[in-house]
PDB file of C-alpha atoms and ligand atoms in Angstrom:
ATOM      1  CA  MET A   2     116.481  93.091 100.759  1.00 51.00           C
ATOM      2  CA  ASN A   3     115.058  96.099  99.054  1.00 71.00           C
ATOM      3  CA  ASN A   4     117.728  98.072  97.245  1.00 90.00           C
ATOM      4  CA  ARG A   5     115.225 100.707  96.073  1.00 95.00           C
ATOM      5  CA  TYR A   6     112.728 102.997  97.767  1.00 96.00           C
ATOM      6  CA  PRO A   7     111.355 102.234 100.299  1.00 96.00           C
ATOM      7  CA  PHE A   8     114.687 101.039 101.616  1.00 97.00           C
ATOM      8  CA  GLU A   9     114.624  98.437 104.373  1.00 97.00           C
ATOM      9  CA  LEU A  10     116.830  97.638 107.332  1.00 97.00           C
ATOM     10  CA  LYS A  11     118.870  94.650 106.198  1.00 95.00           C
ATOM     11  CA  PRO A  12     119.320  92.101 109.027  1.00 96.00           C
ATOM     12  CA  LEU A  13     122.841  91.256 110.137  1.00 96.00           C
ATOM     13  CA  PRO A  14     124.138  88.067 108.457  1.00 94.00           C
ATOM     14  CA  TYR A  15     125.140  86.725 111.935  1.00 95.00           C
ATOM     15  CA  ASP A  16     124.088  87.064 115.583  1.00 96.00           C
ATOM     16  CA  TYR A  17     124.743  90.281 117.496  1.00 97.00           C
ATOM     17  CA  ASN A  18     127.242  88.433 119.693  1.00 96.00           C
ATOM     18  CA  ALA A  19     128.956  86.553 116.841  1.00 96.00           C
ATOM     19  CA  LEU A  20     131.976  88.853 116.760  1.00 96.00           C
ATOM     20  CA  GLU A  21     132.714  88.701 120.499  1.00 95.00           C
ATOM     21  CA  PRO A  22     135.168  89.425 121.972  1.00 95.00           C
ATOM     22  CA  HIS A  23     136.527  91.519 119.085  1.00 96.00           C
ATOM     23  CA  ILE A  24     133.376  93.538 118.609  1.00 97.00           C
ATOM     24  CA  ASP A  25     130.887  93.326 121.473  1.00 97.00           C
ATOM     25  CA  GLU A  26     127.204  92.519 121.329  1.00 97.00           C
ATOM     26  CA  ALA A  27     126.030  95.850 122.774  1.00 98.00           C
ATOM     27  CA  THR A  28     127.946  97.770 120.113  1.00 98.00           C
ATOM     28  CA  MET A  29     126.574  95.596 117.306  1.00 98.00           C
ATOM     29  CA  LYS A  30     123.007  96.016 118.547  1.00 98.00           C
ATOM     30  CA  LEU A  31     123.274  99.765 118.822  1.00 98.00           C
ATOM     31  CA  HIS A  32     125.207 100.074 115.575  1.00 98.00           C
ATOM     32  CA  HIS A  33     122.736  98.031 113.536  1.00 98.00           C
ATOM     33  CA  ASP A  34     119.373  98.606 115.232  1.00 98.00           C
ATOM     34  CA  LYS A  35     119.788 102.302 116.000  1.00 98.00           C
ATOM     35  CA  HIS A  36     122.469 103.869 113.826  1.00 98.00           C
ATOM     36  CA  LEU A  37     121.856 101.991 110.583  1.00 98.00           C
ATOM     37  CA  LYS A  38     118.088 102.100 111.065  1.00 98.00           C
ATOM     38  CA  ALA A  39     118.225 105.884 111.456  1.00 98.00           C
ATOM     39  CA  TYR A  40     120.031 106.173 108.101  1.00 98.00           C
ATOM     40  CA  VAL A  41     117.432 103.945 106.416  1.00 98.00           C
ATOM     41  CA  ASP A  42     114.535 105.962 107.868  1.00 98.00           C
ATOM     42  CA  LYS A  43     116.049 109.334 107.009  1.00 98.00           C
ATOM     43  CA  LEU A  44     116.878 108.219 103.488  1.00 98.00           C
ATOM     44  CA  ASN A  45     113.257 107.153 102.929  1.00 98.00           C
ATOM     45  CA  GLU A  46     112.002 110.423 104.390  1.00 98.00           C
ATOM     46  CA  THR A  47     114.291 112.372 102.071  1.00 98.00           C
ATOM     47  CA  ILE A  48     113.319 110.472  98.910  1.00 97.00           C
ATOM     48  CA  SER A  49     109.626 110.102  99.683  1.00 98.00           C
ATOM     49  CA  PRO A  50     108.517 113.444  98.146  1.00 98.00           C
ATOM     50  CA  TYR A  51     110.455 112.705  94.917  1.00 98.00           C
ATOM     51  CA  PRO A  52     108.652 109.863  93.063  1.00 97.00           C
ATOM     52  CA  LYS A  53     110.972 110.383  90.131  1.00 96.00           C
ATOM     53  CA  PHE A  54     113.762 108.729  92.133  1.00 97.00           C
ATOM     54  CA  HIS A  55     111.740 105.878  93.619  1.00 97.00           C
ATOM     55  CA  ASN A  56     113.122 103.382  91.118  1.00 96.00           C
ATOM     56  CA  TRP A  57     116.767 104.361  91.704  1.00 97.00           C
ATOM     57  CA  TYR A  58     119.076 101.843  93.327  1.00 97.00           C
ATOM     58  CA  LEU A  59     121.076 102.829  96.388  1.00 97.00           C
ATOM     59  CA  GLU A  60     124.261 102.873  94.306  1.00 96.00           C
ATOM     60  CA  THR A  61     122.598 105.009  91.620  1.00 96.00           C
ATOM     61  CA  PHE A  62     122.061 107.785  94.161  1.00 97.00           C
ATOM     62  CA  LEU A  63     125.664 107.622  95.322  1.00 96.00           C
ATOM     63  CA  CYS A  64     127.163 107.629  91.827  1.00 95.00           C
ATOM     64  CA  ASN A  65     124.908 110.490  90.684  1.00 95.00           C
ATOM     65  CA  LEU A  66     124.687 112.771  93.712  1.00 95.00           C
ATOM     66  CA  PHE A  67     125.076 115.913  91.681  1.00 93.00           C
ATOM     67  CA  SER A  68     122.201 115.079  89.322  1.00 94.00           C
ATOM     68  CA  LEU A  69     119.827 115.292  92.289  1.00 97.00           C
ATOM     69  CA  PRO A  70     117.898 118.426  93.221  1.00 97.00           C
ATOM     70  CA  GLU A  71     120.260 120.589  95.240  1.00 97.00           C
ATOM     71  CA  GLU A  72     118.110 120.547  98.374  1.00 97.00           C
ATOM     72  CA  ILE A  73     118.456 116.774  98.766  1.00 98.00           C
ATOM     73  CA  GLN A  74     122.094 116.306  97.731  1.00 97.00           C
ATOM     74  CA  THR A  75     123.479 116.560 101.265  1.00 97.00           C
ATOM     75  CA  PRO A  76     120.844 114.437 103.024  1.00 98.00           C
ATOM     76  CA  VAL A  77     121.107 111.774 100.307  1.00 98.00           C
ATOM     77  CA  ARG A  78     124.907 111.784 100.494  1.00 97.00           C
ATOM     78  CA  ASN A  79     124.768 111.343 104.275  1.00 98.00           C
ATOM     79  CA  ASN A  80     121.918 108.861 104.524  1.00 98.00           C
ATOM     80  CA  ALA A  81     122.303 106.778 101.369  1.00 98.00           C
ATOM     81  CA  GLY A  82     126.002 106.747 102.239  1.00 98.00           C
ATOM     82  CA  GLY A  83     125.156 105.660 105.787  1.00 98.00           C
ATOM     83  CA  VAL A  84     123.083 102.754 104.477  1.00 98.00           C
ATOM     84  CA  TYR A  85     125.580 101.693 101.823  1.00 98.00           C
ATOM     85  CA  ASN A  86     128.660 101.943 104.050  1.00 98.00           C
ATOM     86  CA  HIS A  87     127.120 100.067 106.961  1.00 98.00           C
ATOM     87  CA  ASN A  88     125.677  97.256 104.847  1.00 98.00           C
ATOM     88  CA  LEU A  89     129.077  96.792 103.277  1.00 98.00           C
ATOM     89  CA  PHE A  90     130.958  96.999 106.581  1.00 98.00           C
ATOM     90  CA  PHE A  91     128.667  94.485 108.323  1.00 98.00           C
ATOM     91  CA  SER A  92     128.845  92.075 105.376  1.00 97.00           C
ATOM     92  CA  LEU A  93     132.657  92.128 105.544  1.00 98.00           C
ATOM     93  CA  LEU A  94     132.771  90.931 109.158  1.00 97.00           C
ATOM     94  CA  ASP A  95     132.772  87.292 110.136  1.00 92.00           C
ATOM     95  CA  SER A  96     133.573  85.423 113.304  1.00 82.00           C
ATOM     96  CA  SER A  97     134.278  82.005 111.860  1.00 81.00           C
ATOM     97  CA  ALA A  98     137.921  82.368 110.866  1.00 70.00           C
ATOM     98  CA  LYS A  99     140.573  82.405 113.562  1.00 74.00           C
ATOM     99  CA  LYS A 100     143.311  84.283 111.734  1.00 83.00           C
ATOM    100  CA  PRO A 101     141.656  85.475 108.575  1.00 93.00           C
ATOM    101  CA  VAL A 102     143.911  86.178 105.604  1.00 95.00           C
ATOM    102  CA  PRO A 103     143.127  87.228 102.039  1.00 97.00           C
ATOM    103  CA  ILE A 104     142.334  84.430  99.591  1.00 97.00           C
ATOM    104  CA  GLY A 105     142.252  83.901  95.843  1.00 98.00           C
ATOM    105  CA  ASN A 106     142.761  86.720  93.353  1.00 98.00           C
ATOM    106  CA  LEU A 107     142.606  89.402  96.031  1.00 98.00           C
ATOM    107  CA  ALA A 108     145.416  87.750  97.992  1.00 98.00           C
ATOM    108  CA  GLY A 109     147.633  87.805  94.892  1.00 98.00           C
ATOM    109  CA  LYS A 110     146.793  91.404  94.118  1.00 98.00           C
ATOM    110  CA  ILE A 111     147.480  92.543  97.706  1.00 98.00           C
ATOM    111  CA  ASP A 112     150.927  90.929  97.525  1.00 98.00           C
ATOM    112  CA  LYS A 113     151.551  92.537  94.149  1.00 98.00           C
ATOM    113  CA  ASP A 114     150.401  96.056  95.098  1.00 98.00           C
ATOM    114  CA  PHE A 115     151.510  96.210  98.758  1.00 98.00           C
ATOM    115  CA  GLY A 116     154.343  93.688  98.968  1.00 98.00           C
ATOM    116  CA  SER A 117     152.649  91.481 101.563  1.00 98.00           C
ATOM    117  CA  TYR A 118     149.488  91.203 103.641  1.00 98.00           C
ATOM    118  CA  GLU A 119     151.462  92.345 106.701  1.00 98.00           C
ATOM    119  CA  ASN A 120     152.525  95.458 104.881  1.00 98.00           C
ATOM    120  CA  PHE A 121     148.977  96.062 103.690  1.00 98.00           C
ATOM    121  CA  LYS A 122     147.737  95.774 107.275  1.00 98.00           C
ATOM    122  CA  ASP A 123     150.183  98.440 108.445  1.00 98.00           C
ATOM    123  CA  LEU A 124     149.072 100.857 105.729  1.00 98.00           C
ATOM    124  CA  PHE A 125     145.374 100.152 106.207  1.00 98.00           C
ATOM    125  CA  LYS A 126     145.709 100.616 109.949  1.00 98.00           C
ATOM    126  CA  GLU A 127     147.538 103.887 109.461  1.00 98.00           C
ATOM    127  CA  ALA A 128     144.749 105.204 107.216  1.00 98.00           C
ATOM    128  CA  ALA A 129     142.107 104.116 109.749  1.00 98.00           C
ATOM    129  CA  LEU A 130     144.001 105.741 112.627  1.00 97.00           C
ATOM    130  CA  LYS A 131     144.684 108.964 110.787  1.00 96.00           C
ATOM    131  CA  GLN A 132     141.113 109.561 109.637  1.00 95.00           C
ATOM    132  CA  PHE A 133     140.358 112.658 111.711  1.00 93.00           C
ATOM    133  CA  GLY A 134     136.940 112.455 113.344  1.00 93.00           C
ATOM    134  CA  SER A 135     134.204 110.289 111.874  1.00 97.00           C
ATOM    135  CA  GLY A 136     134.708 108.247 108.746  1.00 98.00           C
ATOM    136  CA  TYR A 137     136.027 105.071 107.190  1.00 98.00           C
ATOM    137  CA  ALA A 138     139.208 103.514 105.822  1.00 98.00           C
ATOM    138  CA  TRP A 139     138.865 101.540 102.602  1.00 98.00           C
ATOM    139  CA  LEU A 140     140.617  99.161 100.298  1.00 98.00           C
ATOM    140  CA  VAL A 141     139.400 100.102  96.825  1.00 98.00           C
ATOM    141  CA  ILE A 142     140.063  99.317  93.176  1.00 98.00           C
ATOM    142  CA  ASP A 143     140.965 102.387  91.141  1.00 97.00           C
ATOM    143  CA  ARG A 144     140.504 103.230  87.446  1.00 94.00           C
ATOM    144  CA  ASN A 145     143.743 101.451  86.540  1.00 95.00           C
ATOM    145  CA  GLN A 146     142.517  98.294  88.280  1.00 96.00           C
ATOM    146  CA  ASN A 147     145.032  98.704  91.074  1.00 97.00           C
ATOM    147  CA  LEU A 148     144.346  98.455  94.779  1.00 98.00           C
ATOM    148  CA  LYS A 149     144.497 101.614  96.805  1.00 98.00           C
ATOM    149  CA  ILE A 150     143.945 102.489 100.472  1.00 98.00           C
ATOM    150  CA  ILE A 151     141.919 105.621 101.134  1.00 98.00           C
ATOM    151  CA  SER A 152     139.918 107.166 103.940  1.00 98.00           C
ATOM    152  CA  THR A 153     136.678 109.116 103.707  1.00 98.00           C
ATOM    153  CA  ALA A 154     134.945 111.499 106.097  1.00 97.00           C
ATOM    154  CA  ASN A 155     131.416 111.265 107.475  1.00 97.00           C
ATOM    155  CA  GLN A 156     129.268 108.926 105.335  1.00 97.00           C
ATOM    156  CA  ASN A 157     130.939 109.772 102.038  1.00 97.00           C
ATOM    157  CA  THR A 158     131.505 106.733  99.841  1.00 98.00           C
ATOM    158  CA  PRO A 159     134.251 105.737  97.377  1.00 97.00           C
ATOM    159  CA  LEU A 160     131.532 105.556  94.699  1.00 96.00           C
ATOM    160  CA  GLU A 161     131.459 109.331  94.342  1.00 94.00           C
ATOM    161  CA  LEU A 162     135.218 109.191  93.655  1.00 95.00           C
ATOM    162  CA  ASN A 163     134.748 106.506  91.000  1.00 95.00           C
ATOM    163  CA  LEU A 164     136.460 103.979  93.239  1.00 97.00           C
ATOM    164  CA  TYR A 165     135.140 100.489  93.889  1.00 97.00           C
ATOM    165  CA  PRO A 166     135.264  99.155  97.478  1.00 98.00           C
ATOM    166  CA  VAL A 167     136.634  95.748  98.493  1.00 98.00           C
ATOM    167  CA  LEU A 168     137.145  96.186 102.257  1.00 98.00           C
ATOM    168  CA  VAL A 169     136.100  98.803 104.794  1.00 98.00           C
ATOM    169  CA  ILE A 170     136.389  99.653 108.478  1.00 98.00           C
ATOM    170  CA  ASP A 171     133.989 102.028 110.220  1.00 98.00           C
ATOM    171  CA  VAL A 172     135.991 104.334 112.502  1.00 98.00           C
ATOM    172  CA  TRP A 173     133.122 106.451 113.776  1.00 97.00           C
ATOM    173  CA  GLU A 174     133.300 106.409 117.582  1.00 96.00           C
ATOM    174  CA  HIS A 175     129.933 104.616 117.737  1.00 96.00           C
ATOM    175  CA  ALA A 176     131.667 101.609 116.119  1.00 97.00           C
ATOM    176  CA  TYR A 177     134.017 101.057 119.065  1.00 97.00           C
ATOM    177  CA  TYR A 178     133.572 103.501 121.942  1.00 97.00           C
ATOM    178  CA  LEU A 179     131.447 101.260 124.220  1.00 95.00           C
ATOM    179  CA  LYS A 180     134.144  98.600 124.370  1.00 96.00           C
ATOM    180  CA  TYR A 181     137.357 100.386 123.475  1.00 96.00           C
ATOM    181  CA  ASN A 182     136.600 103.952 124.644  1.00 96.00           C
ATOM    182  CA  ASN A 183     139.081 106.165 122.826  1.00 95.00           C
ATOM    183  CA  ARG A 184     141.423 103.290 121.885  1.00 96.00           C
ATOM    184  CA  ARG A 185     140.764 103.219 118.147  1.00 97.00           C
ATOM    185  CA  ASN A 186     144.135 101.567 117.773  1.00 97.00           C
ATOM    186  CA  GLU A 187     143.025  98.425 119.653  1.00 98.00           C
ATOM    187  CA  TYR A 188     139.706  98.306 117.833  1.00 98.00           C
ATOM    188  CA  ILE A 189     141.506  98.305 114.478  1.00 98.00           C
ATOM    189  CA  ASP A 190     143.846  95.500 115.579  1.00 97.00           C
ATOM    190  CA  ASN A 191     140.837  93.410 116.590  1.00 96.00           C
ATOM    191  CA  PHE A 192     139.000  94.213 113.359  1.00 97.00           C
ATOM    192  CA  PHE A 193     141.686  92.308 111.428  1.00 97.00           C
ATOM    193  CA  ASP A 194     140.636  89.143 113.298  1.00 96.00           C
ATOM    194  CA  VAL A 195     137.026  89.277 112.109  1.00 97.00           C
ATOM    195  CA  ILE A 196     137.407  90.159 108.429  1.00 97.00           C
ATOM    196  CA  ASN A 197     135.326  88.043 106.054  1.00 96.00           C
ATOM    197  CA  PHE A 198     137.843  87.576 103.234  1.00 97.00           C
ATOM    198  CA  GLU A 199     135.468  85.366 101.273  1.00 96.00           C
ATOM    199  CA  LYS A 200     133.207  88.374 100.925  1.00 97.00           C
ATOM    200  CA  ALA A 201     136.154  90.628 100.040  1.00 98.00           C
ATOM    201  CA  GLU A 202     137.235  88.144  97.364  1.00 98.00           C
ATOM    202  CA  GLU A 203     133.675  88.065  96.005  1.00 97.00           C
ATOM    203  CA  LEU A 204     133.625  91.869  95.761  1.00 97.00           C
ATOM    204  CA  TYR A 205     137.054  91.904  94.114  1.00 98.00           C
ATOM    205  CA  ASN A 206     136.055  89.340  91.487  1.00 97.00           C
ATOM    206  CA  LYS A 207     132.728  91.065  90.783  1.00 95.00           C
ATOM    207  CA  PHE A 208     134.591  94.155  89.652  1.00 95.00           C
ATOM    208  CA  PHE A 209     136.252  92.245  86.831  1.00 91.00           C
ATOM    209  CA  VAL A 210     133.120  90.449  85.556  1.00 84.00           C
TER     210      VAL A 210
HETATM  211 MN1  MN3 B   9     128.813 103.210 111.872  1.00 50.10          MN
END
């Protein structure tokens, strides 16, 4: 996958129907092939007239938004954010585990910082429910190397807040409306059944390398 201009649509690491019944095939198709693709295309369009940034990585844009020419700061924030957030979200989903639970170092740190996985789930769900309008809820590592739950609006990323993501749920309506209509609550409950905790553990450990 190309992590520099021209950015490419990264294929899903599983079939469109792999997350059924928790997340339906029609939603995954639309979410990946239409929504994510639109962010990739618009990001390329935005960057195209600026050769000076053609060697920047996706993350470089998001960590240095305010070093960009003013006229492209907002479109880069929205579209590079859209690409980054979706690639991360899709990579953190997996159908293979029946009752997925955290593993390894991340499991220990969740217990330490939140008391238990059950308690973490309650807090994460609350953040995902409370995010008003479009956005995401995140589990991130902060500057003090502690875990923290946050939510962000639109396609903003934790990178611009100097926070490092470990887990994320997309709570834009396009992520759940086809199947769940306005029942974000139910969508979040089902999300917990398709989390790829091996990927989350990999992200967690990468931070400390
Ligand atoms: Mn989305």
